[in-house]
mmCIF file of C-alpha atoms and ligand atoms in Angstrom:
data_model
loop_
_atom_site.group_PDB
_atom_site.id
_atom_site.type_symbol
_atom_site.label_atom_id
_atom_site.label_comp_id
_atom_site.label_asym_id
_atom_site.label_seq_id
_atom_site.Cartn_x
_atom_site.Cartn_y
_atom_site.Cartn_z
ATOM 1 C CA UNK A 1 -56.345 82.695 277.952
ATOM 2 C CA UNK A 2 -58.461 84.803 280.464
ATOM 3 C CA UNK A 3 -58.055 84.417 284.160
ATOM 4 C CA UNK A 4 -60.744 85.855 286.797
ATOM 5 C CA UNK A 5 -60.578 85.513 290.489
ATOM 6 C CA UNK A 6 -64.067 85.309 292.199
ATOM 7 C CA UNK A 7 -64.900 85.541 295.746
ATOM 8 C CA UNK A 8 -68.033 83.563 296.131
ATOM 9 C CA UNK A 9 -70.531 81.260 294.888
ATOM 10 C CA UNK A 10 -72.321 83.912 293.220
ATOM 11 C CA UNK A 11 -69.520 85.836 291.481
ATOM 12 C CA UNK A 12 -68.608 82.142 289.583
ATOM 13 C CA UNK A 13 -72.362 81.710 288.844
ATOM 14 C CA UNK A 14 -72.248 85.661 287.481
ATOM 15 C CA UNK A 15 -68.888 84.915 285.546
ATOM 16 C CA UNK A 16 -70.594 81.976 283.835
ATOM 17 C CA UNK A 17 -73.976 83.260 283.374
ATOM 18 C CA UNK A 18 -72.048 85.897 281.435
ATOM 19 C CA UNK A 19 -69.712 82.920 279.326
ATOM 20 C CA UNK A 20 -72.926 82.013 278.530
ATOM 21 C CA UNK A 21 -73.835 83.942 275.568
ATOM 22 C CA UNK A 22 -70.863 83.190 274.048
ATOM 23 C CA UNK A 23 -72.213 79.589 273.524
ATOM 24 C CA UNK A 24 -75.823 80.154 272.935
ATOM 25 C CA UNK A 25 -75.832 78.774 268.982
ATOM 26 C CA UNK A 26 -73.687 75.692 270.268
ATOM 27 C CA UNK A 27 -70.146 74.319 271.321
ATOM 28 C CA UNK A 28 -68.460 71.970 274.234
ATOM 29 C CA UNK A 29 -67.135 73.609 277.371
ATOM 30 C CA UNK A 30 -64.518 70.870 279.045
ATOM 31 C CA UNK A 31 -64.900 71.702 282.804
ATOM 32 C CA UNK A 32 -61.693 70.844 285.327
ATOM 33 C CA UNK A 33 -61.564 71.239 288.718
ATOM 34 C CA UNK A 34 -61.289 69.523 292.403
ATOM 35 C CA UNK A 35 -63.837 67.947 294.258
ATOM 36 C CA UNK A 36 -65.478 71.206 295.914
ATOM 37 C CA UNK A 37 -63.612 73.379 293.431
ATOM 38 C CA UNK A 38 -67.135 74.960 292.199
ATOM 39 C CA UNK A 39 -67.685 73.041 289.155
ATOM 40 C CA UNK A 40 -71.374 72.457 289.475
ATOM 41 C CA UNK A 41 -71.714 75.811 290.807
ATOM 42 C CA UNK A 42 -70.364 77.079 287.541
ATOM 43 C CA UNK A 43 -72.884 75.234 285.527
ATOM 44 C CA UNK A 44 -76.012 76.647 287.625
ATOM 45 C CA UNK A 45 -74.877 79.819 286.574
ATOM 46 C CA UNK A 46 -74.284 78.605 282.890
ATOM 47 C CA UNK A 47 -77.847 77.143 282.539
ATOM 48 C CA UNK A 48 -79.294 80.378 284.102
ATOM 49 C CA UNK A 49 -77.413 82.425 280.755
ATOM 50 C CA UNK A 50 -78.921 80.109 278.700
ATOM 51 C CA UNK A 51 -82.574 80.562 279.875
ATOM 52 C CA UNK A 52 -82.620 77.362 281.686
ATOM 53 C CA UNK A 53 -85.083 77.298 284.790
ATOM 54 C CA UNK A 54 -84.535 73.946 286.162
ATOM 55 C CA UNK A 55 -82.612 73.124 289.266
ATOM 56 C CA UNK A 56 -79.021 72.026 288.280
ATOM 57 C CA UNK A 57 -77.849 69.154 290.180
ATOM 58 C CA UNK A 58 -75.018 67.020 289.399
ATOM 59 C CA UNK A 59 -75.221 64.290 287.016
ATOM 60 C CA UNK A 60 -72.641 61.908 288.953
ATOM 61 C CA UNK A 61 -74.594 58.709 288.988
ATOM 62 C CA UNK A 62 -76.336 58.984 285.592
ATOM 63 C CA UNK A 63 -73.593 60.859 283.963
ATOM 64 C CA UNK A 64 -75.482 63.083 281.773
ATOM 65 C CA UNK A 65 -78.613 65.203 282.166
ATOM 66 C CA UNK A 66 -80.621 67.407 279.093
ATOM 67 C CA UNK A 67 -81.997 70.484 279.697
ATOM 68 C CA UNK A 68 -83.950 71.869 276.496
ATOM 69 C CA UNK A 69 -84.090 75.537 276.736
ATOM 70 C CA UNK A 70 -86.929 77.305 276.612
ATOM 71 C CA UNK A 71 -87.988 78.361 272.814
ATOM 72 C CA UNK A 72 -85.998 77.000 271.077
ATOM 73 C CA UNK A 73 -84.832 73.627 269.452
ATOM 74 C CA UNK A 74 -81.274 73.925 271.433
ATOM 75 C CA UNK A 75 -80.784 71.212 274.047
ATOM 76 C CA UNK A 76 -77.938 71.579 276.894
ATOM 77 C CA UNK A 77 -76.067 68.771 277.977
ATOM 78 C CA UNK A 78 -74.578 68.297 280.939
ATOM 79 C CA UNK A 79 -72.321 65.276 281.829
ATOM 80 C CA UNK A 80 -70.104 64.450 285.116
ATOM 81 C CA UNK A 81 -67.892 61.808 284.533
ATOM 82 C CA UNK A 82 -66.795 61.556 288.040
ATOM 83 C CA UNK A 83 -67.345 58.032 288.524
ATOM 84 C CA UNK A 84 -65.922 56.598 285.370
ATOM 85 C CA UNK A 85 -62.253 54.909 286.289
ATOM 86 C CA UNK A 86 -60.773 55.361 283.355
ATOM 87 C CA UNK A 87 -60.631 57.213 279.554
ATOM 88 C CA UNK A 88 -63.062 55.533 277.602
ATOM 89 C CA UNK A 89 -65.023 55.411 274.052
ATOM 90 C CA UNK A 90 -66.923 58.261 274.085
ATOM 91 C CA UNK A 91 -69.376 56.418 271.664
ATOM 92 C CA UNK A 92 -70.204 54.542 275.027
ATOM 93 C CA UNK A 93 -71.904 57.284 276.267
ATOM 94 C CA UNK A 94 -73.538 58.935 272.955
ATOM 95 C CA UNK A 95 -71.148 62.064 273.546
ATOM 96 C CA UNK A 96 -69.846 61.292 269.996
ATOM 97 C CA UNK A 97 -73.306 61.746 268.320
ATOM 98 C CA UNK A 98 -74.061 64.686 270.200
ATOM 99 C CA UNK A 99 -70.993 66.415 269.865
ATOM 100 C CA UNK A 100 -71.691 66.153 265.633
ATOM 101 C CA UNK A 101 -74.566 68.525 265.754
ATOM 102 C CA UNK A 102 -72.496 71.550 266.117
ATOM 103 C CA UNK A 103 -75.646 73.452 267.781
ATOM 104 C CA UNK A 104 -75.673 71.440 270.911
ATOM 105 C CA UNK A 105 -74.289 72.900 273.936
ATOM 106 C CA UNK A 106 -72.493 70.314 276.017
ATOM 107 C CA UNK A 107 -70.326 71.071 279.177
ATOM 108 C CA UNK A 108 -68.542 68.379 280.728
ATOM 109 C CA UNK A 109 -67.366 68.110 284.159
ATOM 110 C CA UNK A 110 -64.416 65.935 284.929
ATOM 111 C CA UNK A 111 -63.585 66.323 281.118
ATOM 112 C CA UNK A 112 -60.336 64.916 281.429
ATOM 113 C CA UNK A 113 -61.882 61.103 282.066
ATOM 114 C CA UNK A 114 -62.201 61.621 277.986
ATOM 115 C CA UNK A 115 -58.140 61.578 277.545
ATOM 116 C CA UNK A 116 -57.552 61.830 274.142
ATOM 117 C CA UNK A 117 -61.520 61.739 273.314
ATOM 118 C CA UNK A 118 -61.847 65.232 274.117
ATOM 119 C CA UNK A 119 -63.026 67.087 271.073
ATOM 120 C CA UNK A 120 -60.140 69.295 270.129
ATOM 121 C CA UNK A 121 -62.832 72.515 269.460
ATOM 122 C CA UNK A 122 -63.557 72.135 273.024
ATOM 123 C CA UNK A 123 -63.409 75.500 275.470
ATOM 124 C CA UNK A 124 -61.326 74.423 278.539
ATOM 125 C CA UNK A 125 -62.401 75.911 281.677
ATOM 126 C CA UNK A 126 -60.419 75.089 284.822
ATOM 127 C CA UNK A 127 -61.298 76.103 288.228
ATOM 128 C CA UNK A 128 -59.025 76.350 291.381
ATOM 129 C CA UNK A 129 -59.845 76.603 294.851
ATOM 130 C CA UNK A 130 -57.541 79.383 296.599
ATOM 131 C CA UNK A 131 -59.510 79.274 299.861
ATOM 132 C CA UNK A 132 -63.028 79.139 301.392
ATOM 133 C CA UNK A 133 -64.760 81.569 299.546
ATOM 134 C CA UNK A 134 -62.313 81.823 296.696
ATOM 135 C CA UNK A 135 -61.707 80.123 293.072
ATOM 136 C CA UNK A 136 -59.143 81.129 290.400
ATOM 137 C CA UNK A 137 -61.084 80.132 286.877
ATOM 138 C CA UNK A 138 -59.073 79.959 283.338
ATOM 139 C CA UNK A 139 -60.532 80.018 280.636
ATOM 140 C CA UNK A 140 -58.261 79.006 277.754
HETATM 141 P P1 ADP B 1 -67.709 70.616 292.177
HETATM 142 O O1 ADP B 1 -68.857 70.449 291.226
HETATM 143 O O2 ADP B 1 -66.463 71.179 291.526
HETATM 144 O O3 ADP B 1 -67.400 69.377 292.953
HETATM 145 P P2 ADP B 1 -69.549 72.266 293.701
HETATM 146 O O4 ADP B 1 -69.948 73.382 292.815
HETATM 147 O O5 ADP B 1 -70.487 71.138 293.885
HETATM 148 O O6 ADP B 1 -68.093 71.732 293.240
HETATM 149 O O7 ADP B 1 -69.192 72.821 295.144
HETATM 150 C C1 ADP B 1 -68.425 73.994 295.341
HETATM 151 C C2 ADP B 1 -68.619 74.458 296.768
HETATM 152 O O8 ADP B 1 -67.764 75.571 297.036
HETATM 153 C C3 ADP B 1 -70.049 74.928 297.013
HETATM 154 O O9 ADP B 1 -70.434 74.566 298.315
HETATM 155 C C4 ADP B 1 -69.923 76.442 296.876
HETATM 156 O O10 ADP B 1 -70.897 77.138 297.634
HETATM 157 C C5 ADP B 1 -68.532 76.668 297.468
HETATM 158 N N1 ADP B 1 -67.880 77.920 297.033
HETATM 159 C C6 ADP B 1 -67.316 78.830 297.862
HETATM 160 N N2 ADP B 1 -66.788 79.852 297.198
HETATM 161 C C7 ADP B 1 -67.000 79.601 295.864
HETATM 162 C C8 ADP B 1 -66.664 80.312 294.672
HETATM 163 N N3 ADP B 1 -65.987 81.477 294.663
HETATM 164 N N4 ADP B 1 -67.056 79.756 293.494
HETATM 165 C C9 ADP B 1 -67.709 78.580 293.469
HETATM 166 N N5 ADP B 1 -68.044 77.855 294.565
HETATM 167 C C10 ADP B 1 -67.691 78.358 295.758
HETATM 168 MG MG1 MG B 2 -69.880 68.706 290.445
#
């Protein structure tokens, strides 16, 4: 478990940018987090360490979005699951097919809507507002 205190909206995008790498051939980042914690924040800076050049915006309302990075054949998922009430099949929304090519990248925000559907392998990321300007994130 690592633990990093950042101080602005720029350090989290930084620290992620960096967590990045890490993740570049594939795997499923389960994001946690408050409303306003920094969450989406966290993924701009995630798609920028992946080569990604398109604006990040929140998938709320559609729940996922793909991102296919540049030169290569790797496609980055990113799902908010804000808006669903409660655990459900995650065959409903095609996470299980995705998650059995083991070189897509998926992050999830609000990962804990999945319940037990989370995929064990998953890298759980939480992130905890401390004040205005900053966030406690564990990565674990
Ligand atoms: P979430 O997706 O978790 O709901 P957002 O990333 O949309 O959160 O919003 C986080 C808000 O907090 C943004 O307005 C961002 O500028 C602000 N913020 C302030 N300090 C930080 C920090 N250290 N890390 C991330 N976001 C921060
Ligand atoms: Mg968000």
């Amino acid at each position: 478990m690592q633990t990093v205190v950042t101080n602005s909206p720029k350090d989290t995008q930084k620290l992620a940018q960096n967590l990045a790498a890490q993740f570049k051939d594939g795997g499923i980042i389960a994001l946690t987090g408050d409303l306003g914690a920094g969450k989406t924040t966290f993924v701009q800076g995630f798609a920028k360490g992946l080569g990604i050049k398109d604006k990040i915006i929140s998938p709320t309302f559609v729940l996922m979005r793909e991102h296919k990075i540049p030169n290569t054949d790797t496609v980055f998922y990113h799902l908010d699951l804000y808006r669903l009430e409660e655990p459900i099949d995650i065959v409903n929304i095609g996470l299980k097919d995705l998650i059995q090519n083991p070189e897509n990248i998926i992050l999830i925000e609000w990962s804990e809507k999945l319940g037990e559907n989370l995929p064990h392998n998953a890298t759980k990321i939480n992130i905890e507002k401390l004040d205005q300007a900053s966030r406690k994130i564990t990565v674990q």
